[in-house]
C-alpha atoms as a PDB file:
ATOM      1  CA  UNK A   1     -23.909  95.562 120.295  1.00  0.00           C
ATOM      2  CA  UNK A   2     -20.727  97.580 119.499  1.00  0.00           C
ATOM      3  CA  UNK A   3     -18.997  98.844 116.782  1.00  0.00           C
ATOM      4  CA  UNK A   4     -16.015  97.373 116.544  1.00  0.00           C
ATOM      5  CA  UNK A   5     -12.940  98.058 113.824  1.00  0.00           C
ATOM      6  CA  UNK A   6     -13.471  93.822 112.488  1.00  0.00           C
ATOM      7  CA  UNK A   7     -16.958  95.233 111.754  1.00  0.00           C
ATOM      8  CA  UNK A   8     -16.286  97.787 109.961  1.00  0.00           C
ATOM      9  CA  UNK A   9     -13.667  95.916 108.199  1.00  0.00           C
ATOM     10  CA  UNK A  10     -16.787  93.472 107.362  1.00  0.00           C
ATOM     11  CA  UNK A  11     -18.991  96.465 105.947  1.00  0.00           C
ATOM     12  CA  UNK A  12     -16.768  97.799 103.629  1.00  0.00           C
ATOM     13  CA  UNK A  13     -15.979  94.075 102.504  1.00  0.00           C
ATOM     14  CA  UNK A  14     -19.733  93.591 101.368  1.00  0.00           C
ATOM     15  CA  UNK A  15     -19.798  97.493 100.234  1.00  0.00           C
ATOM     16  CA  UNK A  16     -16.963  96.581  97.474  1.00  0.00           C
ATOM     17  CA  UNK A  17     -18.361  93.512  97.087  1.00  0.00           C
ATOM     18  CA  UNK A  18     -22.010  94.664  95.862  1.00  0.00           C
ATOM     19  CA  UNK A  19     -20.295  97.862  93.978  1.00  0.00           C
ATOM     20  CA  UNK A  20     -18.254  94.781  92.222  1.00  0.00           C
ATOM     21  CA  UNK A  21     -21.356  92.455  91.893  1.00  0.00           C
ATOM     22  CA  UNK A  22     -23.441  95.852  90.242  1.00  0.00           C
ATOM     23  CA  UNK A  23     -20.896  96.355  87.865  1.00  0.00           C
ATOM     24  CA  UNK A  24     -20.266  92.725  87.113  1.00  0.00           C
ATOM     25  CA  UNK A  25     -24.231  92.978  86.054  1.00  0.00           C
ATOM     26  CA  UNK A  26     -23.875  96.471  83.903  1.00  0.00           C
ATOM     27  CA  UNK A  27     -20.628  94.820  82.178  1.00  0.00           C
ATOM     28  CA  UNK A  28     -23.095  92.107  81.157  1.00  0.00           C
ATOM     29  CA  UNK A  29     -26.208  93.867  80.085  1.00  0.00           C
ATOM     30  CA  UNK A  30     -24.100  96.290  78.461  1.00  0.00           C
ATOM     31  CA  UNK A  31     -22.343  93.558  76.131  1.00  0.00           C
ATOM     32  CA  UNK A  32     -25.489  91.720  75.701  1.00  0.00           C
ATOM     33  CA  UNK A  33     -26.998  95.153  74.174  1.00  0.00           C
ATOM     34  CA  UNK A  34     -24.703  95.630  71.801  1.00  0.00           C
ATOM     35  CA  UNK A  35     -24.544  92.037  71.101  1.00  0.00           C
ATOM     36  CA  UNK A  36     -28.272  92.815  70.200  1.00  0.00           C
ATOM     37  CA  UNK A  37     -27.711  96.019  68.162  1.00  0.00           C
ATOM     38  CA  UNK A  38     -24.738  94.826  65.861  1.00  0.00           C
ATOM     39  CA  UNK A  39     -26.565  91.178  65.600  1.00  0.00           C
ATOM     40  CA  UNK A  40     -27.694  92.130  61.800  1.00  0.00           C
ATOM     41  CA  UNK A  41     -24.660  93.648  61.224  1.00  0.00           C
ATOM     42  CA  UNK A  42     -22.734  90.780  61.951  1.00  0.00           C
ATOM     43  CA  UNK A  43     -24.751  88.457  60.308  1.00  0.00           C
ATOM     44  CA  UNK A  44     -24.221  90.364  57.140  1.00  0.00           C
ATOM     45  CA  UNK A  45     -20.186  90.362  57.529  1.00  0.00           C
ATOM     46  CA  UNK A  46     -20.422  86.203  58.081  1.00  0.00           C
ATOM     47  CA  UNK A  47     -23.262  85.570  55.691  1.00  0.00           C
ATOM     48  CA  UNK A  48     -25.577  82.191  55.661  1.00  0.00           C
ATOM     49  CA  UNK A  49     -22.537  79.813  56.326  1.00  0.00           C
ATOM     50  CA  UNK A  50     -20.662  82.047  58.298  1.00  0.00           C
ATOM     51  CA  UNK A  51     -23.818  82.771  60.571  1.00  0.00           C
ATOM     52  CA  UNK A  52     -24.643  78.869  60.723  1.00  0.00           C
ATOM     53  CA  UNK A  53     -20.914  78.194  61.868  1.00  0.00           C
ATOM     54  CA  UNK A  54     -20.743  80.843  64.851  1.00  0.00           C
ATOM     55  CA  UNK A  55     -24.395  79.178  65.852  1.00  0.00           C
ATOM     56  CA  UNK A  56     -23.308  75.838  65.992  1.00  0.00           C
ATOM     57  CA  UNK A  57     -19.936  77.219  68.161  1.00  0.00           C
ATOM     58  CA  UNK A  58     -22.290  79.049  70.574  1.00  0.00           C
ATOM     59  CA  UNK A  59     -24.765  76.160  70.435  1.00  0.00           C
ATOM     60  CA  UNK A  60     -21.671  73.562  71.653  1.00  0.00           C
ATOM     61  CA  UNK A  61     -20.143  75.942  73.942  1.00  0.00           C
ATOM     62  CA  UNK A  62     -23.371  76.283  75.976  1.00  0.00           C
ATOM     63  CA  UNK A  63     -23.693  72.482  75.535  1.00  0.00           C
ATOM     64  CA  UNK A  64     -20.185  72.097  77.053  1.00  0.00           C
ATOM     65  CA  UNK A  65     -20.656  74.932  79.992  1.00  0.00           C
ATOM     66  CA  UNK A  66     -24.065  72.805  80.665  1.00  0.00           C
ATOM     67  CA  UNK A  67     -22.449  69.548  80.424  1.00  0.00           C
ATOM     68  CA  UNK A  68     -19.268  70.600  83.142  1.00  0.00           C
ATOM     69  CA  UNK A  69     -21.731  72.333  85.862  1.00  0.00           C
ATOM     70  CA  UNK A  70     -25.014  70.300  85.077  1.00  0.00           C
ATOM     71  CA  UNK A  71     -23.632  67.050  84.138  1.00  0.00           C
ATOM     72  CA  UNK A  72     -23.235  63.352  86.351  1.00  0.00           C
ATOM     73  CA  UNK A  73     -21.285  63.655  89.096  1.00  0.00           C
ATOM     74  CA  UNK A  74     -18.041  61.233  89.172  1.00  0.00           C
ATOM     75  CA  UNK A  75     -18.328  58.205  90.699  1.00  0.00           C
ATOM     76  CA  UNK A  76     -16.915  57.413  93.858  1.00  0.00           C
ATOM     77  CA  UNK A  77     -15.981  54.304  95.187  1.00  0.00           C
END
């Protein structure tokens, strides 16, 4: 097998496109930790209703995410 320039085109697709992936996933963990750390904080600004609100949000959003990728299929006739 030979090198050829479409190859090499190929490799540096898939090198950008795990750099991407890896910082997709740092992005993520990184917002989910401070997510984590502020948590009280933020519970303190909303207080009891405020907190029970944004729950209920989250709660239906992930319900709705769930619902469009998880969900029945269309029918076809």
């Amino acid at each position: 097998m030979g090198f050829s320039k479409g190859s090499s085109t190929n490799l540096m697709d898939e090198i950008i496109f795990v750099i991407a992936c890896l910082l997709a996933v740092a992005v993520i963990a990184l917002t989910i930790f401070y997510c984590f750390k502020y948590a009280e904080r933020i519970q303190r600004l909303l207080g009891r209703g405020g907190t029970d609100i944004a729950v209920r949000l989250f709660a239906f959003i992930l319900f709705c995410l769930g619902v469009r990728f998880y969900g029945p299929a269309e029918a076809s006739c």
